[in-house]
């Protein structure tokens, strides 16, 4: 979990949102609470790490609509849906739309803490992956055409001598290209090179 991660709680029931905030804060987790979705949207910044706990039924913008708006903003904030028993079908819709999990009221504290922990860990992994992708893209921009060819051949598992023949250079030159491209990419393993090649080809999922 990022040290500055925040759990946003959006629920029109003051008792519910305050009890959730008290539970999370007792575990040292930063929280911000909102009575409705519009107030959350005005305060939210996609750059801030964390997750969202939202009731599916809210005045004005519903929990599902809020989830949809976040997706349109390309804000990949993990979403945990809170629902009453009668709202389980709606919670299932939220799950199909990408929500991480849903919790029925009245919720069990331990269950809520477990799901929040999963959400914050997911968000931290995603942000780390984005940072790594940014680093690799910056390195890719510095590669020469020959280094880029070597990158893709390494990722494909092509032997150095085959790559050398393709480029019309010696095997030692291919090895030198590989060392240089690893340095430029900040790559520490073959996995990093494969990821960089996927990014360069625009095929990474």
PDB file of C-alpha atoms in Angstrom:
ATOM      1  CA  UNK A   1       0.000   0.000   0.000  1.00  0.00           C
ATOM      2  CA  UNK A   2       1.307   3.445  -0.898  1.00  0.00           C
ATOM      3  CA  UNK A   3       1.914   5.550   2.232  1.00  0.00           C
ATOM      4  CA  UNK A   4      -0.296   8.313   0.827  1.00  0.00           C
ATOM      5  CA  UNK A   5      -3.097   5.999  -0.321  1.00  0.00           C
ATOM      6  CA  UNK A   6      -6.607   7.224   0.427  1.00  0.00           C
ATOM      7  CA  UNK A   7      -9.831   5.257   0.703  1.00  0.00           C
ATOM      8  CA  UNK A   8     -12.731   7.350  -0.576  1.00  0.00           C
ATOM      9  CA  UNK A   9     -16.097   6.502   0.970  1.00  0.00           C
ATOM     10  CA  UNK A  10     -19.236   7.696  -0.830  1.00  0.00           C
ATOM     11  CA  UNK A  11     -22.507   6.924   0.964  1.00  0.00           C
ATOM     12  CA  UNK A  12     -25.531   9.100   1.679  1.00  0.00           C
ATOM     13  CA  UNK A  13     -26.005   7.397   5.060  1.00  0.00           C
ATOM     14  CA  UNK A  14     -23.869   9.401   7.494  1.00  0.00           C
ATOM     15  CA  UNK A  15     -23.761   6.580  10.038  1.00  0.00           C
ATOM     16  CA  UNK A  16     -22.456   4.115   7.444  1.00  0.00           C
ATOM     17  CA  UNK A  17     -19.756   6.331   5.970  1.00  0.00           C
ATOM     18  CA  UNK A  18     -18.574   7.488   9.391  1.00  0.00           C
ATOM     19  CA  UNK A  19     -18.411   3.933  10.740  1.00  0.00           C
ATOM     20  CA  UNK A  20     -16.380   2.828   7.714  1.00  0.00           C
ATOM     21  CA  UNK A  21     -14.042   5.788   8.130  1.00  0.00           C
ATOM     22  CA  UNK A  22     -13.584   5.045  11.839  1.00  0.00           C
ATOM     23  CA  UNK A  23     -12.785   1.387  11.112  1.00  0.00           C
ATOM     24  CA  UNK A  24     -10.230   2.215   8.433  1.00  0.00           C
ATOM     25  CA  UNK A  25      -8.635   5.012  10.424  1.00  0.00           C
ATOM     26  CA  UNK A  26      -8.227   2.630  13.368  1.00  0.00           C
ATOM     27  CA  UNK A  27      -5.932   0.639  11.058  1.00  0.00           C
ATOM     28  CA  UNK A  28      -3.959   3.720  10.025  1.00  0.00           C
ATOM     29  CA  UNK A  29      -5.689   4.020   6.643  1.00  0.00           C
ATOM     30  CA  UNK A  30      -6.377   7.532   5.380  1.00  0.00           C
ATOM     31  CA  UNK A  31     -10.004   8.142   4.435  1.00  0.00           C
ATOM     32  CA  UNK A  32     -12.116  10.860   2.869  1.00  0.00           C
ATOM     33  CA  UNK A  33     -15.904  10.672   3.111  1.00  0.00           C
ATOM     34  CA  UNK A  34     -18.581  12.135   0.845  1.00  0.00           C
ATOM     35  CA  UNK A  35     -22.407  12.137   1.048  1.00  0.00           C
ATOM     36  CA  UNK A  36     -22.879  11.992  -2.716  1.00  0.00           C
ATOM     37  CA  UNK A  37     -20.968  11.308  -5.921  1.00  0.00           C
ATOM     38  CA  UNK A  38     -20.733  14.880  -7.205  1.00  0.00           C
ATOM     39  CA  UNK A  39     -18.835  16.016  -4.111  1.00  0.00           C
ATOM     40  CA  UNK A  40     -16.417  13.130  -4.577  1.00  0.00           C
ATOM     41  CA  UNK A  41     -15.836  13.938  -8.249  1.00  0.00           C
ATOM     42  CA  UNK A  42     -15.051  17.559  -7.411  1.00  0.00           C
ATOM     43  CA  UNK A  43     -12.386  16.489  -4.900  1.00  0.00           C
ATOM     44  CA  UNK A  44     -10.980  13.454  -6.709  1.00  0.00           C
ATOM     45  CA  UNK A  45      -7.635  13.471  -8.525  1.00  0.00           C
ATOM     46  CA  UNK A  46      -6.695  10.366 -10.592  1.00  0.00           C
ATOM     47  CA  UNK A  47      -3.044  10.860  -9.658  1.00  0.00           C
ATOM     48  CA  UNK A  48      -3.742  10.067  -6.009  1.00  0.00           C
ATOM     49  CA  UNK A  49      -3.416   6.393  -5.045  1.00  0.00           C
ATOM     50  CA  UNK A  50      -6.224   4.635  -3.238  1.00  0.00           C
ATOM     51  CA  UNK A  51      -9.585   2.985  -3.797  1.00  0.00           C
ATOM     52  CA  UNK A  52     -13.278   3.853  -3.732  1.00  0.00           C
ATOM     53  CA  UNK A  53     -16.030   2.426  -1.529  1.00  0.00           C
ATOM     54  CA  UNK A  54     -19.403   3.458  -2.911  1.00  0.00           C
ATOM     55  CA  UNK A  55     -23.057   2.655  -2.235  1.00  0.00           C
ATOM     56  CA  UNK A  56     -24.868   1.560  -5.377  1.00  0.00           C
ATOM     57  CA  UNK A  57     -27.860   3.728  -4.493  1.00  0.00           C
ATOM     58  CA  UNK A  58     -27.018   7.401  -4.119  1.00  0.00           C
ATOM     59  CA  UNK A  59     -28.974  10.625  -4.648  1.00  0.00           C
ATOM     60  CA  UNK A  60     -28.202  12.232  -7.982  1.00  0.00           C
ATOM     61  CA  UNK A  61     -25.393  10.225  -9.544  1.00  0.00           C
ATOM     62  CA  UNK A  62     -25.779   6.544  -8.624  1.00  0.00           C
ATOM     63  CA  UNK A  63     -22.900   4.287  -7.688  1.00  0.00           C
ATOM     64  CA  UNK A  64     -23.071   2.639 -11.110  1.00  0.00           C
ATOM     65  CA  UNK A  65     -23.081   6.000 -12.873  1.00  0.00           C
ATOM     66  CA  UNK A  66     -20.108   7.129 -10.801  1.00  0.00           C
ATOM     67  CA  UNK A  67     -18.248   3.971 -11.763  1.00  0.00           C
ATOM     68  CA  UNK A  68     -19.052   4.678 -15.406  1.00  0.00           C
ATOM     69  CA  UNK A  69     -17.827   8.271 -15.163  1.00  0.00           C
ATOM     70  CA  UNK A  70     -14.556   7.158 -13.592  1.00  0.00           C
ATOM     71  CA  UNK A  71     -14.058   4.718 -16.464  1.00  0.00           C
ATOM     72  CA  UNK A  72     -14.681   7.523 -18.970  1.00  0.00           C
ATOM     73  CA  UNK A  73     -12.012   9.572 -17.149  1.00  0.00           C
ATOM     74  CA  UNK A  74      -9.661   6.580 -17.507  1.00  0.00           C
ATOM     75  CA  UNK A  75      -9.328   6.654 -13.721  1.00  0.00           C
ATOM     76  CA  UNK A  76      -8.453   3.065 -12.887  1.00  0.00           C
ATOM     77  CA  UNK A  77      -9.381   3.417  -9.226  1.00  0.00           C
ATOM     78  CA  UNK A  78     -10.354   0.056  -7.689  1.00  0.00           C
ATOM     79  CA  UNK A  79     -14.047   0.179  -6.760  1.00  0.00           C
ATOM     80  CA  UNK A  80     -15.736  -1.642  -3.879  1.00  0.00           C
ATOM     81  CA  UNK A  81     -19.530  -1.543  -3.985  1.00  0.00           C
ATOM     82  CA  UNK A  82     -21.685  -1.460  -0.849  1.00  0.00           C
ATOM     83  CA  UNK A  83     -25.186  -2.812  -1.242  1.00  0.00           C
ATOM     84  CA  UNK A  84     -28.284  -3.725   0.702  1.00  0.00           C
ATOM     85  CA  UNK A  85     -29.658  -7.243   0.242  1.00  0.00           C
ATOM     86  CA  UNK A  86     -32.231  -6.080  -2.317  1.00  0.00           C
ATOM     87  CA  UNK A  87     -29.508  -4.451  -4.411  1.00  0.00           C
ATOM     88  CA  UNK A  88     -27.438  -7.577  -5.076  1.00  0.00           C
ATOM     89  CA  UNK A  89     -28.440  -7.682  -8.793  1.00  0.00           C
ATOM     90  CA  UNK A  90     -27.275  -4.075  -9.140  1.00  0.00           C
ATOM     91  CA  UNK A  91     -24.019  -4.954  -7.378  1.00  0.00           C
ATOM     92  CA  UNK A  92     -23.576  -7.794  -9.856  1.00  0.00           C
ATOM     93  CA  UNK A  93     -23.910  -5.241 -12.657  1.00  0.00           C
ATOM     94  CA  UNK A  94     -21.205  -3.168 -10.997  1.00  0.00           C
ATOM     95  CA  UNK A  95     -18.946  -6.222 -10.879  1.00  0.00           C
ATOM     96  CA  UNK A  96     -19.486  -6.850 -14.578  1.00  0.00           C
ATOM     97  CA  UNK A  97     -18.575  -3.202 -15.175  1.00  0.00           C
ATOM     98  CA  UNK A  98     -15.250  -3.700 -13.422  1.00  0.00           C
ATOM     99  CA  UNK A  99     -15.849  -3.286  -9.687  1.00  0.00           C
ATOM    100  CA  UNK A 100     -13.361  -5.250  -7.602  1.00  0.00           C
ATOM    101  CA  UNK A 101     -15.893  -6.626  -5.110  1.00  0.00           C
ATOM    102  CA  UNK A 102     -19.128  -5.871  -3.319  1.00  0.00           C
ATOM    103  CA  UNK A 103     -20.093  -5.984   0.337  1.00  0.00           C
ATOM    104  CA  UNK A 104     -23.603  -6.351   1.700  1.00  0.00           C
ATOM    105  CA  UNK A 105     -24.918  -4.251   4.568  1.00  0.00           C
ATOM    106  CA  UNK A 106     -24.533  -4.762   7.438  1.00  0.00           C
ATOM    107  CA  UNK A 107     -20.888  -5.490   6.613  1.00  0.00           C
ATOM    108  CA  UNK A 108     -18.425  -7.438   8.739  1.00  0.00           C
ATOM    109  CA  UNK A 109     -15.420  -5.271   9.690  1.00  0.00           C
ATOM    110  CA  UNK A 110     -12.915  -8.023   8.971  1.00  0.00           C
ATOM    111  CA  UNK A 111     -14.376  -8.634   5.528  1.00  0.00           C
ATOM    112  CA  UNK A 112     -14.286  -4.924   4.694  1.00  0.00           C
ATOM    113  CA  UNK A 113     -10.659  -4.608   5.803  1.00  0.00           C
ATOM    114  CA  UNK A 114      -9.677  -7.623   3.694  1.00  0.00           C
ATOM    115  CA  UNK A 115     -11.306  -6.221   0.558  1.00  0.00           C
ATOM    116  CA  UNK A 116      -9.846  -2.752   1.124  1.00  0.00           C
ATOM    117  CA  UNK A 117      -6.406  -4.329   1.537  1.00  0.00           C
ATOM    118  CA  UNK A 118      -6.831  -6.147  -1.781  1.00  0.00           C
ATOM    119  CA  UNK A 119      -7.964  -2.942  -3.498  1.00  0.00           C
ATOM    120  CA  UNK A 120      -5.046  -0.868  -2.221  1.00  0.00           C
ATOM    121  CA  UNK A 121      -2.570  -3.598  -3.184  1.00  0.00           C
ATOM    122  CA  UNK A 122      -4.098  -3.766  -6.679  1.00  0.00           C
ATOM    123  CA  UNK A 123      -3.834  -0.003  -7.072  1.00  0.00           C
ATOM    124  CA  UNK A 124      -0.204  -0.020  -5.892  1.00  0.00           C
ATOM    125  CA  UNK A 125       0.704  -2.753  -8.411  1.00  0.00           C
ATOM    126  CA  UNK A 126      -1.000  -0.884 -11.229  1.00  0.00           C
ATOM    127  CA  UNK A 127       0.793   2.356 -10.425  1.00  0.00           C
ATOM    128  CA  UNK A 128       4.142   0.578 -10.208  1.00  0.00           C
ATOM    129  CA  UNK A 129       3.469  -0.986 -13.592  1.00  0.00           C
ATOM    130  CA  UNK A 130       2.657   2.440 -15.029  1.00  0.00           C
ATOM    131  CA  UNK A 131       5.927   3.838 -13.660  1.00  0.00           C
ATOM    132  CA  UNK A 132       7.858   0.954 -15.197  1.00  0.00           C
ATOM    133  CA  UNK A 133       6.070   1.470 -18.510  1.00  0.00           C
ATOM    134  CA  UNK A 134       6.957   5.177 -18.492  1.00  0.00           C
ATOM    135  CA  UNK A 135      10.605   4.299 -17.854  1.00  0.00           C
ATOM    136  CA  UNK A 136      10.655   1.743 -20.667  1.00  0.00           C
ATOM    137  CA  UNK A 137       8.981   4.115 -23.138  1.00  0.00           C
ATOM    138  CA  UNK A 138      11.564   6.792 -22.357  1.00  0.00           C
ATOM    139  CA  UNK A 139      14.312   4.250 -23.025  1.00  0.00           C
ATOM    140  CA  UNK A 140      12.700   3.081 -26.257  1.00  0.00           C
ATOM    141  CA  UNK A 141      12.795   6.636 -27.575  1.00  0.00           C
ATOM    142  CA  UNK A 142      16.592   6.595 -27.213  1.00  0.00           C
ATOM    143  CA  UNK A 143      17.218   3.348 -29.120  1.00  0.00           C
ATOM    144  CA  UNK A 144      18.828   3.328 -32.546  1.00  0.00           C
ATOM    145  CA  UNK A 145      17.213   1.333 -35.348  1.00  0.00           C
ATOM    146  CA  UNK A 146      19.775  -1.466 -34.926  1.00  0.00           C
ATOM    147  CA  UNK A 147      19.271  -1.592 -31.161  1.00  0.00           C
ATOM    148  CA  UNK A 148      15.517  -1.762 -31.678  1.00  0.00           C
ATOM    149  CA  UNK A 149      15.946  -4.687 -34.075  1.00  0.00           C
ATOM    150  CA  UNK A 150      18.134  -6.487 -31.539  1.00  0.00           C
ATOM    151  CA  UNK A 151      15.524  -5.815 -28.838  1.00  0.00           C
ATOM    152  CA  UNK A 152      12.798  -7.533 -30.835  1.00  0.00           C
ATOM    153  CA  UNK A 153      15.021 -10.446 -31.838  1.00  0.00           C
ATOM    154  CA  UNK A 154      16.035 -11.001 -28.205  1.00  0.00           C
ATOM    155  CA  UNK A 155      12.374 -10.933 -27.164  1.00  0.00           C
ATOM    156  CA  UNK A 156      11.586 -13.474 -29.896  1.00  0.00           C
ATOM    157  CA  UNK A 157      14.380 -15.756 -28.701  1.00  0.00           C
ATOM    158  CA  UNK A 158      16.435 -15.378 -31.888  1.00  0.00           C
ATOM    159  CA  UNK A 159      20.065 -16.495 -31.668  1.00  0.00           C
ATOM    160  CA  UNK A 160      22.648 -13.709 -31.768  1.00  0.00           C
ATOM    161  CA  UNK A 161      24.301 -15.175 -34.853  1.00  0.00           C
ATOM    162  CA  UNK A 162      20.996 -15.077 -36.734  1.00  0.00           C
ATOM    163  CA  UNK A 163      20.448 -11.454 -35.724  1.00  0.00           C
ATOM    164  CA  UNK A 164      24.038 -10.655 -36.699  1.00  0.00           C
ATOM    165  CA  UNK A 165      23.452 -12.098 -40.173  1.00  0.00           C
ATOM    166  CA  UNK A 166      20.240 -10.088 -40.535  1.00  0.00           C
ATOM    167  CA  UNK A 167      22.011  -6.847 -39.623  1.00  0.00           C
ATOM    168  CA  UNK A 168      25.211  -7.676 -41.478  1.00  0.00           C
ATOM    169  CA  UNK A 169      27.365  -7.270 -38.365  1.00  0.00           C
ATOM    170  CA  UNK A 170      29.388  -9.542 -36.098  1.00  0.00           C
ATOM    171  CA  UNK A 171      27.991 -11.443 -33.125  1.00  0.00           C
ATOM    172  CA  UNK A 172      30.105  -9.289 -30.807  1.00  0.00           C
ATOM    173  CA  UNK A 173      28.448  -6.192 -32.263  1.00  0.00           C
ATOM    174  CA  UNK A 174      25.002  -7.664 -31.578  1.00  0.00           C
ATOM    175  CA  UNK A 175      26.113  -8.356 -28.005  1.00  0.00           C
ATOM    176  CA  UNK A 176      27.274  -4.742 -27.710  1.00  0.00           C
ATOM    177  CA  UNK A 177      23.897  -3.539 -29.014  1.00  0.00           C
ATOM    178  CA  UNK A 178      22.180  -5.686 -26.412  1.00  0.00           C
ATOM    179  CA  UNK A 179      24.272  -4.256 -23.570  1.00  0.00           C
ATOM    180  CA  UNK A 180      23.576  -0.710 -24.751  1.00  0.00           C
ATOM    181  CA  UNK A 181      19.847  -1.192 -25.138  1.00  0.00           C
ATOM    182  CA  UNK A 182      19.604  -2.769 -21.690  1.00  0.00           C
ATOM    183  CA  UNK A 183      21.389   0.240 -20.254  1.00  0.00           C
ATOM    184  CA  UNK A 184      19.157   2.701 -22.117  1.00  0.00           C
ATOM    185  CA  UNK A 185      16.018   0.856 -21.033  1.00  0.00           C
ATOM    186  CA  UNK A 186      17.184   0.383 -17.470  1.00  0.00           C
ATOM    187  CA  UNK A 187      16.411  -3.299 -18.037  1.00  0.00           C
ATOM    188  CA  UNK A 188      17.608  -5.847 -15.514  1.00  0.00           C
ATOM    189  CA  UNK A 189      16.215  -9.038 -16.997  1.00  0.00           C
ATOM    190  CA  UNK A 190      14.907 -10.731 -20.118  1.00  0.00           C
ATOM    191  CA  UNK A 191      11.404 -10.060 -18.799  1.00  0.00           C
ATOM    192  CA  UNK A 192      12.083  -6.306 -18.977  1.00  0.00           C
ATOM    193  CA  UNK A 193      13.241  -6.675 -22.583  1.00  0.00           C
ATOM    194  CA  UNK A 194      10.151  -8.667 -23.540  1.00  0.00           C
ATOM    195  CA  UNK A 195       7.905  -6.006 -21.968  1.00  0.00           C
ATOM    196  CA  UNK A 196       9.804  -3.258 -23.772  1.00  0.00           C
ATOM    197  CA  UNK A 197       9.418  -5.093 -27.088  1.00  0.00           C
ATOM    198  CA  UNK A 198       5.679  -5.500 -26.474  1.00  0.00           C
ATOM    199  CA  UNK A 199       5.347  -1.806 -25.685  1.00  0.00           C
ATOM    200  CA  UNK A 200       7.304  -0.914 -28.810  1.00  0.00           C
ATOM    201  CA  UNK A 201       5.045  -3.117 -30.912  1.00  0.00           C
ATOM    202  CA  UNK A 202       1.943  -1.779 -29.191  1.00  0.00           C
ATOM    203  CA  UNK A 203       0.845  -5.259 -28.160  1.00  0.00           C
ATOM    204  CA  UNK A 204       1.050  -5.062 -24.366  1.00  0.00           C
ATOM    205  CA  UNK A 205      -2.234  -5.804 -22.640  1.00  0.00           C
TER     206      UNK A 205
END
